[in-house]
Every structure is written in structure tokens, then in C-alpha cells.
Coordinates of C-alpha atoms in Angstrom, one line a residue:
Chain A
M6 CA 25.8 -5.1 -1.3
R7 CA 22.2 -4.1 -1.3
L8 CA 21.1 -0.6 -0.3
I9 CA 18.3 -0.8 2.1
V10 CA 17.9 2.8 2.9
R11 CA 19.8 6.0 2.9
F12 CA 18.2 9.0 5.4
A13 CA 19.3 11.6 7.7
Q14 CA 18.7 13.1 11.1
E15 CA 19.5 16.0 13.4
H16 CA 21.6 15.9 16.3
K17 CA 22.2 19.1 18.3
D18 CA 25.0 20.7 16.4
T19 CA 25.2 18.3 13.0
F20 CA 23.1 16.4 10.8
E21 CA 23.9 12.6 10.2
I22 CA 23.5 10.5 7.0
V23 CA 23.0 6.8 7.6
D24 CA 23.3 4.2 5.0
V25 CA 21.8 1.0 5.7
F26 CA 23.1 -2.0 3.5
D27 CA 22.2 -5.5 4.1
E28 CA 25.7 -6.3 5.2
K29 CA 26.8 -3.0 7.0
I30 CA 25.6 0.2 8.2
E31 CA 27.6 3.6 7.4
R32 CA 27.2 6.9 8.8
Q33 CA 28.6 10.3 8.1
E34 CA 28.6 13.6 10.2
V35 CA 27.1 16.6 8.2
S36 CA 28.0 20.2 9.2
K37 CA 24.7 22.3 9.6
E38 CA 26.4 25.4 8.1
K39 CA 27.4 23.7 4.9
P40 CA 25.2 20.6 4.4
L41 CA 27.1 18.9 1.5
V42 CA 27.4 15.2 1.0
D43 CA 28.6 12.9 -1.9
S44 CA 25.7 11.3 -3.8
I45 CA 25.4 7.7 -4.2
M46 CA 22.4 7.6 -6.8
T47 CA 24.6 6.8 -9.8
K48 CA 25.9 3.5 -7.9
Y49 CA 22.6 2.7 -6.0
P50 CA 19.7 4.1 -8.2
S51 CA 17.2 3.5 -5.5
A52 CA 18.8 6.3 -3.7
I53 CA 17.6 8.7 -6.1
W54 CA 14.2 9.2 -4.2
M55 CA 15.9 8.9 -1.1
E56 CA 18.4 11.6 -1.6
R57 CA 15.9 14.1 -3.3
K58 CA 13.4 13.2 -0.3
I59 CA 16.5 14.2 2.2
S60 CA 17.2 17.4 0.3
D61 CA 13.5 18.2 0.6
E62 CA 13.2 17.4 4.4
F63 CA 16.6 18.8 5.6
G64 CA 18.1 21.0 2.8
I65 CA 21.1 18.8 2.6
I66 CA 22.8 19.0 -0.8
F67 CA 24.1 16.1 -2.7
N68 CA 27.4 16.4 -4.5
R69 CA 27.2 15.2 -8.1
A70 CA 23.4 14.2 -8.0
F71 CA 21.8 13.8 -11.5
D72 CA 18.4 14.4 -10.1
T73 CA 17.6 17.1 -7.6
R74 CA 14.2 17.6 -8.4
P75 CA 11.6 17.8 -5.4
T76 CA 9.6 14.9 -4.0
I77 CA 7.3 15.6 -1.3
K78 CA 7.3 19.2 -2.1
H79 CA 4.8 19.6 -5.1
E80 CA 4.1 22.7 -6.8
R81 CA 2.7 24.9 -4.4
F82 CA 4.9 23.6 -1.5
P83 CA 7.1 26.3 -0.1
K84 CA 10.6 25.5 -1.2
E85 CA 12.3 27.0 1.6
L86 CA 10.8 25.1 4.4
F87 CA 12.7 22.0 5.7
P88 CA 10.0 20.3 7.6
M89 CA 11.9 17.3 9.2
R90 CA 14.3 19.9 10.8
K91 CA 13.7 20.3 14.3
D92 CA 13.2 24.0 14.5
F93 CA 10.3 23.4 12.1
Q94 CA 7.3 22.7 14.3
D95 CA 4.4 24.6 12.2
K96 CA 1.3 22.8 12.0
A97 CA -0.2 24.4 9.1
L98 CA 1.1 25.3 5.8
E99 CA 0.8 28.6 3.7
Y100 CA 1.0 27.5 0.0
S101 CA 3.4 29.6 -2.1
N102 CA 3.4 30.4 -5.7
F103 CA 2.9 27.6 -8.2
V104 CA 6.2 26.2 -9.5
P105 CA 5.9 23.7 -12.2
Y106 CA 7.5 20.2 -11.8
K107 CA 9.9 19.5 -14.6
Y108 CA 9.0 16.0 -15.9
E109 CA 11.1 13.7 -17.7
E110 CA 9.9 13.7 -21.3
I111 CA 11.4 12.5 -24.7
D112 CA 11.3 15.0 -27.5
G113 CA 11.0 14.3 -31.2
E114 CA 8.6 14.1 -34.1
G115 CA 5.5 12.5 -33.7
I116 CA 6.3 11.8 -30.0
F117 CA 3.7 12.8 -27.6
V118 CA 3.0 12.8 -23.8
V119 CA 0.3 11.1 -21.8
P120 CA -0.1 12.3 -18.3
V121 CA -2.2 9.9 -16.1
G122 CA -3.3 11.0 -12.6
P123 CA -2.9 11.7 -9.9
I124 CA -6.7 10.8 -9.8
H125 CA -7.2 7.5 -11.5
A126 CA -10.1 5.9 -13.4
G127 CA -10.7 3.3 -10.8
V128 CA -11.0 3.1 -7.1
I129 CA -7.3 3.4 -6.4
E130 CA -4.8 5.6 -4.6
P131 CA -3.5 8.9 -6.3
G132 CA -0.2 8.9 -8.1
H133 CA 1.1 10.4 -11.2
F134 CA 2.3 8.6 -14.4
Q135 CA 3.8 10.5 -17.4
F136 CA 4.3 8.6 -20.5
S137 CA 6.2 9.5 -23.6
Q138 CA 4.6 7.6 -26.6
A139 CA 5.7 6.6 -30.0
G140 CA 2.2 5.6 -31.1
E141 CA 1.1 2.6 -28.9
E142 CA 4.5 2.1 -27.8
I143 CA 6.0 3.5 -24.5
L144 CA 9.4 5.0 -24.7
H145 CA 9.6 6.3 -21.2
L146 CA 7.5 6.5 -18.3
E147 CA 8.1 8.8 -15.2
V148 CA 6.3 7.9 -11.8
R149 CA 5.7 10.7 -9.7
H150 CA 4.3 10.3 -6.1
F151 CA 4.0 11.7 -2.8
Y152 CA 0.6 13.2 -3.3
K153 CA -0.5 11.4 -0.2
Y154 CA 2.5 12.7 2.1
R155 CA 0.9 13.0 5.6
A156 CA 4.5 13.5 7.2
I157 CA 3.8 10.4 9.5
E158 CA 7.6 10.6 10.4
K159 CA 7.1 14.0 11.7
M160 CA 3.7 13.4 13.3
V161 CA 5.3 10.4 15.7
E162 CA 8.1 12.5 16.9
G163 CA 8.2 13.2 20.6
K164 CA 5.6 10.7 21.5
N165 CA 6.0 7.6 23.6
P166 CA 7.0 4.6 21.3
R167 CA 3.9 2.6 22.5
A168 CA 1.4 5.5 21.6
I169 CA 2.5 5.5 17.9
K170 CA 1.2 2.3 17.3
P171 CA -2.2 3.4 16.0
I172 CA -0.5 5.7 13.6
V173 CA 2.2 3.0 12.4
E174 CA -0.6 0.4 11.9
R175 CA -2.4 2.8 9.5
I176 CA 0.7 3.5 7.1
S177 CA -0.6 1.3 4.7
G178 CA -3.9 -0.7 5.1
N179 CA -2.6 -3.6 3.2
E180 CA 0.5 -4.1 5.3
S181 CA -0.9 -3.2 8.7
I182 CA 0.0 -6.8 10.2
A183 CA 3.7 -6.4 8.9
Y184 CA 4.1 -2.7 10.3
Q185 CA 2.9 -3.7 13.6
I186 CA 5.2 -6.8 13.8
A187 CA 8.1 -4.6 12.8
L188 CA 7.1 -1.9 15.6
F189 CA 6.5 -4.7 18.2
E190 CA 9.9 -6.2 17.4
I191 CA 11.5 -3.0 17.9
L192 CA 9.6 -2.4 21.3
A193 CA 10.6 -5.7 22.3
E194 CA 14.1 -4.9 21.8
A195 CA 13.7 -1.4 23.5
S196 CA 12.3 -3.1 26.7
R197 CA 14.9 -5.9 26.9
V198 CA 12.0 -8.8 26.3
E199 CA 12.1 -11.5 24.1
I200 CA 8.9 -12.2 22.3
P201 CA 7.9 -15.8 23.4
E202 CA 8.1 -18.3 20.3
S203 CA 4.6 -19.0 20.6
K204 CA 3.5 -15.6 20.3
K205 CA 5.6 -15.3 17.1
R206 CA 3.8 -18.0 15.9
H207 CA 0.6 -16.1 16.3
Y208 CA 1.9 -12.8 14.7
F209 CA 3.5 -14.6 11.9
A210 CA 0.4 -16.4 11.1
L211 CA -1.6 -13.3 10.9
L212 CA 1.1 -11.8 8.5
E213 CA 0.7 -15.1 6.0
L214 CA -2.9 -14.7 6.1
E215 CA -2.4 -10.8 5.1
R216 CA -0.4 -12.0 2.3
I217 CA -2.7 -14.4 1.2
I218 CA -5.3 -11.6 1.1
H219 CA -3.2 -9.5 -0.9
H220 CA -2.3 -12.0 -3.4
L221 CA -5.9 -13.3 -3.7
T222 CA -6.9 -9.5 -4.4
D223 CA -4.4 -9.5 -7.1
L224 CA -4.7 -12.8 -8.6
G225 CA -8.3 -11.4 -9.4
F226 CA -7.5 -8.0 -10.6
I227 CA -4.7 -8.9 -13.0
P228 CA -6.6 -11.2 -15.3
N229 CA -9.4 -8.5 -14.9
D230 CA -7.0 -5.8 -16.3
A231 CA -6.4 -8.3 -19.1
G232 CA -10.4 -8.5 -19.9
F233 CA -10.9 -11.9 -18.3
A234 CA -13.6 -10.4 -15.6
S235 CA -14.6 -14.0 -14.2
A236 CA -11.3 -14.6 -12.4
L237 CA -12.2 -11.4 -10.6
A238 CA -15.5 -12.6 -9.7
F239 CA -14.0 -15.8 -8.5
M240 CA -11.0 -14.4 -6.6
S241 CA -12.6 -11.5 -5.2
K242 CA -15.1 -14.0 -3.6
L243 CA -12.0 -16.0 -2.0
A244 CA -10.3 -12.8 -0.9
E245 CA -13.8 -11.8 1.0
E246 CA -13.9 -15.0 2.6
A247 CA -10.2 -14.5 3.9
R248 CA -10.8 -11.0 5.0
R249 CA -13.7 -12.4 7.3
T250 CA -11.4 -15.0 8.4
M251 CA -9.1 -12.1 9.5
H252 CA -12.1 -10.3 11.0
H253 CA -13.2 -13.6 12.8
L254 CA -9.5 -13.8 14.2
T255 CA -8.5 -10.1 15.3
S256 CA -12.2 -8.6 15.3
H257 CA -11.0 -6.4 12.4
R258 CA -10.9 -7.1 8.7
F259 CA -7.7 -5.7 8.1
G260 CA -6.3 -6.8 11.6
F261 CA -5.7 -3.3 12.9
G262 CA -4.9 -3.3 16.4
A263 CA -4.1 -7.4 16.2
I264 CA -0.6 -7.3 17.2
N265 CA -0.4 -7.0 21.1
E266 CA 0.9 -8.8 24.1
E267 CA -2.4 -11.1 24.4
T268 CA -2.8 -12.0 20.6
T269 CA -4.1 -15.5 20.6
L270 CA -5.6 -16.9 17.5
D271 CA -8.4 -19.6 16.9
F272 CA -6.1 -21.8 14.9
D273 CA -8.8 -24.6 14.5
Y274 CA -10.9 -21.7 12.5
L275 CA -7.7 -20.6 10.5
N276 CA -6.8 -24.0 9.5
E277 CA -10.1 -25.1 8.5
F278 CA -10.4 -22.0 6.2
V279 CA -7.0 -22.3 4.5
L280 CA -7.5 -26.1 4.0
S281 CA -10.6 -25.2 1.9
L282 CA -8.8 -22.2 0.3
Q283 CA -5.9 -24.6 -0.8
K284 CA -8.6 -26.5 -3.0
E285 CA -10.2 -23.6 -4.3
V286 CA -6.6 -22.1 -5.3
E287 CA -5.7 -25.3 -6.9
F288 CA -8.9 -25.4 -9.1
F289 CA -8.3 -21.8 -9.9
E290 CA -4.8 -22.3 -11.1
K291 CA -5.7 -25.4 -13.2
W292 CA -8.8 -23.4 -14.8
I293 CA -6.6 -20.2 -15.8
E294 CA -3.8 -22.2 -17.1
G295 CA -6.0 -23.4 -19.8
I296 CA -7.1 -19.9 -20.8
P297 CA -4.7 -19.0 -23.6
S298 CA -6.0 -15.4 -24.2
V299 CA -4.9 -14.3 -20.8
W300 CA -1.5 -15.9 -21.3
D301 CA -1.2 -14.1 -24.5
R302 CA -1.2 -10.9 -22.6
F303 CA 0.8 -12.1 -19.3
D304 CA 3.7 -13.5 -21.3
T305 CA 6.7 -11.2 -22.3
T306 CA 4.6 -8.5 -20.8
G307 CA 6.4 -5.9 -18.1
R308 CA 9.9 -7.9 -17.9
L309 CA 11.7 -6.8 -15.1
N310 CA 15.5 -7.5 -16.2
P311 CA 17.4 -9.4 -13.3
K312 CA 20.5 -7.2 -13.6
K313 CA 18.4 -4.0 -13.3
A314 CA 16.5 -5.5 -10.4
T315 CA 19.9 -6.2 -8.6
K316 CA 21.0 -2.8 -9.3
Y317 CA 18.0 -1.3 -7.9
G318 CA 17.8 -3.3 -5.0
V319 CA 14.6 -4.4 -5.6
V320 CA 12.7 -6.4 -2.9
G321 CA 9.8 -8.8 -2.4
L322 CA 7.6 -10.8 -4.8
V323 CA 8.6 -8.6 -7.7
A324 CA 12.4 -9.3 -7.1
R325 CA 11.8 -13.2 -6.4
A326 CA 9.6 -13.4 -9.8
S327 CA 12.9 -12.1 -11.8
G328 CA 14.8 -15.0 -10.0
I329 CA 16.5 -12.8 -7.2
A330 CA 16.6 -14.8 -3.8
V331 CA 15.6 -11.8 -1.5
D332 CA 13.2 -12.5 1.3
Q333 CA 13.2 -11.3 5.1
R334 CA 11.7 -14.7 6.0
A335 CA 14.7 -16.6 4.5
T336 CA 17.2 -14.0 5.9
S337 CA 15.9 -14.2 9.6
G338 CA 16.0 -18.1 9.2
W339 CA 13.1 -18.5 11.7
H340 CA 10.6 -19.3 9.3
E341 CA 12.2 -22.4 7.8
Q342 CA 11.5 -24.6 10.7
Y343 CA 7.8 -24.0 10.0
G344 CA 8.1 -24.9 6.3
Y345 CA 9.0 -21.8 4.4
Q346 CA 10.5 -22.5 0.9
M347 CA 11.6 -19.8 -1.2
Q348 CA 9.7 -19.4 -4.4
L349 CA 11.3 -18.0 -7.4
G350 CA 10.2 -17.1 -10.9
K351 CA 12.5 -17.1 -14.1
K352 CA 12.0 -14.1 -16.4
G353 CA 10.3 -11.5 -14.4
E354 CA 7.2 -11.1 -16.5
V355 CA 3.7 -10.5 -15.7
A356 CA 3.2 -14.2 -16.0
D357 CA 6.1 -14.9 -13.6
R358 CA 4.6 -12.4 -10.9
F359 CA 1.0 -13.9 -11.4
R360 CA 2.1 -17.4 -11.0
L361 CA 4.6 -16.7 -8.0
R362 CA 1.5 -15.3 -6.1
I363 CA 0.0 -18.6 -6.4
Q364 CA 2.8 -20.5 -5.2
E365 CA 3.4 -18.2 -2.2
I366 CA -0.3 -18.7 -1.3
Y367 CA 0.4 -22.5 -1.0
N368 CA 3.7 -21.8 1.1
S369 CA 1.7 -19.5 3.3
I370 CA -0.8 -22.2 3.8
T371 CA 1.9 -24.8 4.6
M372 CA 3.2 -22.3 7.3
I373 CA 0.0 -21.4 8.9
E374 CA -0.6 -25.0 9.3
A375 CA 2.7 -25.5 10.9
F376 CA 2.2 -22.5 13.2
A377 CA -0.9 -23.9 14.7
H378 CA -0.5 -24.5 18.5
Q379 CA -2.2 -23.6 21.7
D380 CA -0.6 -20.5 23.4
E381 CA 0.3 -20.1 27.3
E382 CA 3.3 -18.2 27.3
Q383 CA 2.9 -14.3 28.4
F384 CA 4.9 -11.5 28.1
T385 CA 4.7 -7.6 28.8
F386 CA 6.9 -4.4 28.0
K387 CA 7.8 -2.4 30.7
S388 CA 9.8 0.6 30.1
F389 CA 11.8 1.4 26.8
N390 CA 15.4 2.1 26.8
D391 CA 16.8 4.9 24.8
G392 CA 18.7 4.0 21.7
E393 CA 18.5 3.2 17.9
Y394 CA 16.4 0.1 17.1
M395 CA 16.0 -1.2 13.3
S396 CA 13.8 -4.2 12.2
R397 CA 12.9 -5.7 9.2
V398 CA 9.8 -7.8 8.2
E399 CA 8.8 -9.4 4.7
S400 CA 5.4 -7.6 4.1
S401 CA 3.1 -9.0 1.2
I402 CA 4.8 -6.4 -0.8
G403 CA 8.2 -7.1 0.3
E404 CA 11.0 -6.3 2.9
L405 CA 9.7 -3.4 5.3
F406 CA 12.3 -1.4 7.2
L407 CA 11.5 0.5 10.0
Y408 CA 13.8 2.6 12.3
L409 CA 13.2 4.0 15.7
N410 CA 15.3 6.4 17.8
I411 CA 14.4 6.7 21.3
Q412 CA 15.8 9.5 23.5
N413 CA 14.6 10.4 26.8
G414 CA 11.7 7.8 26.4
V415 CA 10.0 9.5 23.3
V416 CA 10.6 9.2 19.5
E417 CA 13.4 11.4 18.3
R418 CA 13.2 10.1 15.0
M419 CA 11.3 7.4 13.1
V420 CA 12.2 6.1 9.7
V421 CA 9.9 3.9 7.5
R422 CA 11.3 2.4 4.3
D423 CA 8.2 0.8 2.5
P424 CA 9.0 -1.9 0.0
S425 CA 6.9 0.1 -2.5
F426 CA 9.4 2.9 -2.1
I427 CA 12.3 0.8 -4.0
N428 CA 10.0 -1.0 -6.3
W429 CA 8.3 1.8 -7.7
Q430 CA 11.3 3.2 -8.6
V431 CA 12.4 0.2 -10.9
F432 CA 8.7 0.4 -12.2
H433 CA 9.9 2.5 -15.4
T434 CA 12.3 -0.1 -16.5
T435 CA 9.9 -2.7 -17.1
I436 CA 7.4 -1.0 -19.3
Y437 CA 9.7 0.2 -22.4
K438 CA 8.3 -1.1 -25.6
D439 CA 5.3 -2.3 -24.1
I440 CA 1.9 -0.7 -25.2
I441 CA 0.2 1.7 -23.0
A442 CA -2.8 -0.7 -22.3
D443 CA -0.3 -3.0 -20.8
F444 CA 0.2 -0.5 -18.1
P445 CA -2.8 -1.4 -15.6
L446 CA -1.7 -5.0 -16.1
I447 CA 1.8 -4.4 -15.1
N448 CA 0.7 -2.3 -12.3
K449 CA -1.4 -4.6 -11.0
S450 CA 1.2 -7.5 -11.2
F451 CA 3.4 -5.0 -9.1
D452 CA 0.5 -4.1 -6.8
L453 CA 2.8 -1.6 -4.8
S454 CA 1.2 0.7 -2.2
Y455 CA 1.0 4.3 -2.4
A456 CA 0.3 5.4 0.9
G457 CA 3.5 3.6 2.3
S458 CA 5.7 4.8 -0.1
D459 CA 4.5 8.4 0.3
L460 CA 4.0 8.2 3.9
Chain B
M29 CA -13.8 -24.7 -19.3
L30 CA -16.5 -27.1 -18.8
K31 CA -15.1 -27.7 -15.2
F32 CA -15.6 -24.0 -14.4
W33 CA -19.1 -24.0 -15.6
Y34 CA -19.8 -27.4 -13.3
K35 CA -18.0 -25.4 -10.4
R36 CA -19.7 -22.2 -11.2
A37 CA -23.4 -24.2 -11.1
K38 CA -22.1 -26.0 -7.9
T39 CA -21.2 -22.9 -6.0
G40 CA -24.4 -21.2 -7.0
L41 CA -25.2 -17.6 -5.8
V42 CA -23.2 -16.4 -3.0
T43 CA -24.6 -13.0 -2.7
E44 CA -26.0 -12.5 0.6
T45 CA -29.7 -11.8 0.8
H46 CA -30.0 -11.9 -2.8
E47 CA -33.6 -11.4 -2.1
L48 CA -33.4 -7.9 -1.0
T49 CA -33.8 -7.1 2.7
S50 CA -36.2 -4.4 3.4
E51 CA -33.3 -2.0 3.9
Q52 CA -32.0 -3.0 0.6
K53 CA -35.4 -2.5 -0.9
E54 CA -35.6 0.9 0.2
L55 CA -32.4 1.8 -0.8
K56 CA -33.1 0.5 -4.5
S57 CA -36.5 2.2 -4.6
A58 CA -35.1 5.4 -3.4
I59 CA -32.4 5.3 -6.2
K60 CA -35.2 4.7 -8.6
K61 CA -37.3 7.9 -7.6
R62 CA -34.4 10.1 -7.2
F63 CA -31.7 9.1 -9.4
A64 CA -33.7 7.5 -12.3
G65 CA -32.5 4.1 -11.2
S66 CA -28.8 5.0 -11.1
L67 CA -26.7 6.3 -8.5
T68 CA -23.2 7.0 -9.7
I69 CA -20.4 7.3 -7.4
R70 CA -16.8 8.8 -8.2
M71 CA -14.5 7.8 -5.3
V72 CA -11.5 10.0 -4.6
D73 CA -8.7 9.2 -2.0
S74 CA -7.5 12.5 -0.5
G75 CA -4.7 10.6 1.5
S76 CA -5.7 7.5 3.0
C77 CA -4.3 4.2 4.1
N78 CA -5.9 2.3 1.3
A79 CA -8.2 0.4 3.6
C80 CA -11.2 2.6 2.6
E81 CA -10.4 1.8 -1.0
A82 CA -10.1 -1.8 -0.6
E83 CA -13.5 -1.9 1.3
C84 CA -15.1 0.1 -1.7
N85 CA -13.5 -2.4 -4.1
A86 CA -15.1 -5.3 -1.8
L87 CA -18.6 -3.8 -2.5
S88 CA -18.2 -5.3 -6.0
N89 CA -17.5 -8.7 -4.8
P90 CA -20.0 -11.6 -5.1
Y91 CA -21.0 -11.2 -1.5
Y92 CA -22.2 -7.5 -1.6
A93 CA -22.8 -7.1 -5.6
L94 CA -23.6 -3.5 -5.1
E95 CA -24.5 -2.9 -8.5
R96 CA -27.7 -4.8 -8.4
L97 CA -29.1 -2.0 -6.2
G98 CA -28.2 0.5 -9.0
I99 CA -25.0 1.9 -7.4
S100 CA -22.0 2.0 -9.5
F101 CA -18.6 3.4 -9.5
V102 CA -17.7 5.6 -12.5
A103 CA -14.4 6.7 -13.9
S104 CA -14.9 10.4 -14.1
P105 CA -16.3 12.9 -11.8
R106 CA -18.2 14.3 -14.7
H107 CA -20.4 11.0 -14.9
A108 CA -21.0 11.1 -11.2
D109 CA -23.8 12.2 -8.9
V110 CA -21.8 11.7 -5.5
L111 CA -18.1 12.1 -4.7
L112 CA -17.0 9.7 -2.3
V113 CA -14.0 11.0 -0.4
S114 CA -11.8 9.1 1.7
G115 CA -8.4 10.3 3.6
V116 CA -7.0 13.1 5.5
M117 CA -6.8 15.5 2.6
T118 CA -3.2 16.0 2.2
A119 CA -1.6 19.5 1.1
N120 CA -0.4 17.5 -2.0
M121 CA -4.1 16.3 -2.9
Y122 CA -5.8 19.3 -1.8
H123 CA -6.3 21.3 -5.1
H124 CA -6.6 17.9 -7.3
V125 CA -9.5 17.0 -5.1
W126 CA -11.1 20.3 -5.6
D127 CA -10.6 20.0 -8.9
A128 CA -12.5 16.9 -9.2
Y129 CA -15.4 18.2 -7.2
E130 CA -15.8 21.1 -9.7
Q131 CA -16.1 18.6 -12.3
V132 CA -19.2 17.0 -11.0
P133 CA -22.2 18.5 -12.6
S134 CA -24.5 19.8 -10.3
P135 CA -26.7 18.8 -8.5
K136 CA -24.0 17.2 -6.6
W137 CA -23.2 15.6 -3.3
V138 CA -20.1 14.8 -1.2
V139 CA -20.1 11.7 1.1
T140 CA -17.0 11.3 3.2
I141 CA -15.9 7.6 4.6
G142 CA -13.8 7.0 7.3
D143 CA -12.7 8.5 10.4
C144 CA -9.7 10.3 8.8
T145 CA -12.3 12.6 6.9
K146 CA -14.0 13.8 10.0
D147 CA -11.4 14.5 12.6
L148 CA -8.2 12.9 10.9
G149 CA -9.1 9.6 13.0
V150 CA -5.9 8.2 14.8
F151 CA -3.6 10.9 12.7
E152 CA -2.9 14.4 13.8
K153 CA -2.7 17.6 12.1
T154 CA 0.7 18.2 10.5
F155 CA 1.9 20.9 7.9
A156 CA 1.3 18.1 5.2
I157 CA -2.4 17.8 6.0
K158 CA -5.4 20.2 5.3
G159 CA -8.4 18.3 6.4
V160 CA -11.2 17.7 4.3
D161 CA -13.2 21.0 3.7
L162 CA -15.4 20.3 1.1
P163 CA -19.2 20.8 1.5
V164 CA -20.1 17.3 3.0
S165 CA -23.5 16.2 2.9
Y166 CA -23.1 12.9 4.7
H167 CA -20.5 10.9 6.7
I168 CA -19.9 7.3 7.0
K169 CA -17.7 6.5 10.0
G170 CA -15.6 3.7 10.6
C171 CA -11.9 2.8 10.1
P172 CA -12.4 1.5 7.7
P173 CA -16.3 1.4 7.2
T174 CA -16.8 -2.4 6.5
P175 CA -18.8 -2.7 3.0
Q176 CA -21.9 -3.4 5.2
D177 CA -21.3 0.0 6.9
L178 CA -21.1 1.6 3.4
I179 CA -24.2 0.1 2.2
E180 CA -26.0 1.2 5.4
G181 CA -24.0 4.8 5.1
L182 CA -25.5 5.2 1.7
L183 CA -29.2 4.3 2.5
G184 CA -28.4 6.8 5.6
F185 CA -27.5 9.3 2.7
L186 CA -30.3 8.8 0.7
R187 CA -32.7 9.3 3.4
S188 CA -31.1 12.5 4.6

């Protein structure tokens, strides 16, 4: 059984802990006077961050938890505040005293620590990586995040479900289309409307285009971090062309605002683009397969053990590169009729994740071609019925989970579980005994979102 | 490998307006006059959605090839003339961004990019958001600003 998310919410007299698995949902009431719950982090390591975050947000304590350090509450964040509780409505924060964060570090003769970030040497998002090193070899890495914590889940509370769309589509810029589809599926369910098949074909064609852009960007940056810059020049050209295609179709380079009741796509344009793209990627594949110095860096580097991946409940391309068949597109069954085929890697190394990105682009192209059609069906949302709604969408990173609790017509609680939130937690296991210079390479081969994970 | 060189010759130069437009010429000459030919930028994300970063990265792709105008992104604030800031400035990034600002040698300028940095864009104030309170010299709007907006914005900054 795979844990998707563990989250908390507040009711009038109690808290509630909800565990969403792939096969079932479990709930338990927690008293407000004595908020104590059994920890599941030993069995499900991906719950480590989830439980630490719940403690920060609600002040709920987990029995037998082996890690209780703060997540969203950084050094100067007042520890006695529980911001997701309903009685907390402050819009400003007074910093409190600086309390140092206790990093996981390895002691021993000759072992030293390399702290990296939160501000990195490139144009990338902030996050902190703390390496314990024995010479060049990495013994341990701790990933520490939540520098970008904007409290999105709190921001949307009390708003009309429709009004939160501009916020939701900007949770993570690279996954905007996926977030929009996840929210739209919930809105459709809440207003008891079925999204017409033809509209779905438009939405999911855009999602595949988003995936293509993401993969193309990575296919350039991964070899670039191995010192092969001409791959970046080649791929960043294609990524720019794909982005311009997105702009042509949606009037926005990232597709912000693209998913709505009126969405219609210029499929002729899109198909012409993917047809030319197919040839370019085929050329790229042949070319880069013949560069041994690149594979010297890719092979055996950053191996994600399939057993570990399963234990952590890893999702998305990272899981599939380790041979684990997890893909929301397969689970829903809808994509199959349009030519979806799961692509799997074997060893879970940088090389597998790199090759898998190429294979997924081919499959996305196949699907986009099959999605093409003229659209005539119309639909609109009316009012939204109160209730709890969940949706899952396979973003370019992996399975995205969205939960919306609507009460009295407004958002009572929103929960976002970005695929990155799970995959970041397994990241440190892949880096053991690799050298520190391989870190950028492995990081790029995962290419996770910081904004989506931090919220 | 031979095939690659053949492809390269066949593709040719895709850089748009590789014969510089009058705007780009102005940008280049302003950089030459005021920054001895090279304007160095340290980009810092104070809590964005990553779209602004993606567009800054796009500036280096063959279509825009920003470096030919003498502008480059540098790894350390100590090598920078300009701190380019994106995002809403979260409470958890606040001190780190100010640290980076302190590390930029004078004379220095702060250019903000994206609607978030000005009035939080579509976001709203929460306890976790501080908002950008650096001494800002110039703002480039857009959500996110396109690479073209960024180039024009940098020219606007140099003119101001």
C-alpha cells in the first residue's frame, strides 16, 4: 500500500488526521486538549515531513516519531504559533529569537560538512543541502526546504472555490497545467458536471505539452552539468520553441489561465510542431548516445534502489526510472485509448532517468496526435456543492494530489501534495558514496520543484 | 559527431535579430559606457513559483543569447552589479535575501522582476510573506515577464 498523503484539519471540537493511501482512506479524530497521534513514519518514511509539518501547523504531537524537528518554522519563526488552526488569523509575523536548526551530521575523524544554499550558484530556487563528506565521497546529505513557504493552503481558506484558481495555477510554474486540471476536476465534481470528453482531450494535450517542455529543459541541463554544454544549446532551443507553441495555443508561455470552460486548441499548429520535434529528438538521441564521456558520468550515478523507492512511495518519472509502475495516467485508464504506454527504466540511475525523459517525449507526442479533434461540446460550472473532493493528476514531475473541503460555498481546507514533496525525501538515499561533483547532475536528473514542495 | 557538425551548419544561427536592433545596440553601448562592457547580475528567488527563474534561464538560450550584449548571470553576489529579485519575499527567505544584498559591492542596484515583487501579484498577504522591502531601483512587470520583457526592462533600467 502506498501512502499518498497524511494531513490534518480542524473541526469545531476536534482535529482530524486523514491518511490517503492508493487503496483506501483512513481517518482518526484527535482531541484538541490532548492532540496526540501514533506516528507512521517508521513504516512510511515519506510521512516524516508530513508529520513534522502537521506538528508545525496544528501543534499535534506524534507518538514514537523519531524526527520532530520543525519544517516550515525556520530559525526565527515563533515556535508557539500554530498557523493552520482556525483561531490563527494574523497576516503578519513578529520574528522571535534565533533558535538553530539541528542538522543531521556525521561525526568522525576527517569528516567535514559542506553546507550548500539556500541561495545557490545558479538561477534556481532556494533550498538547503547539508553534506557530510569523507574527502570527495558523500556519506550523508540532508535536504532542508520550506524557504519558499508562502502559506498557500492558508491563503485560499474562506474563498470561493473558483476564485482560488489564479493562486493554484501559480503554486509551481512548471506544473501549472497539472494544477489547473486537478482543480478543474474538483470543481466539476463539486458542481455535479461531467467534463466533456472533447474538453478533456484539449486539457490533457496541454498537459503533455507541459511535460514535453519540462523534459526538453532537463535533457539540456543534465548533460550541461556533466560538462557537455552543446546539449544545452541544442535542447534549450527546442524548449524555447515548445514554450512558444504553448504561448501560441494559450496566449501564455506557461499556460497560466489556460484551463477553463472555453479552452479550445489549434491542433493543426500543435501537431505540426510535435511532428518536427519528433525528428529533432530522434537526432538528439542518436547523437548523445554516441558521446561516451557523457555516459561515463551518467552510468552508475545517483542510483535509486527500487526497494527504497517503493518504501518511500516515490512517484513520477523518478519512480518509473527505477522500474516501479506508478503513473496516474495508467491508474485512471483514460489515457490508454489515446496511445499511452508506460515507459520504465531498469536501474534508477541518472542514465535511466535521462533516457526515460526521451522515451516519454515520444509517447507524449503520440498522445497529442491522438488527442487532436475539433471541439464543439460546451459546459459550465454552476454552484459548488459542499463536501470533500480529491483529485490526482500526473504532472511533469509525478502524481499531484489535491484535496478541497468546501463548506458553506467557500474553501474550508485545501491540501496540496506536490510530487516533489515525496521525491525530495528519497533524494538523499541516491547520493551515498557518490562524489559531491555528481550532486548537480543527480539533482537535475530528479528535477523537482521547490515552490510546489514548500507551498 | 560529423552528423552534429552537419546539423549545426544546416541549422545556422537562430538568434533573433543577431544583427542588433537599435534597442539592443543602445543596451550594449550603455553597458560599455557605464559598466566597462559587462553588466553582471546575481539572481535571487525570494519565493516565486519558478516561472521567473525559467524565463531568466531562457535568456541564455540560442534565441536570445543575452551574453552577446555583455550581460551575464554570476554565481556570487560579490561578483554582481545588480541583484535581480523575484518572488513575494517569504518570512523564511527574508534574512537570506538581505544577506545577499549586503554582499553585493557598491555601487549596487536592485531590479525586481514579476508582479509578485511589487504587490504580491495574485497572491495575498499571509503571515509567511514579508514582501520585498529592498531599495529597488527598477521594476520589470509581468507574470512572469517574458525574455523579451526582461531585455527591454534591463534597457529601461540602464536608461533610468
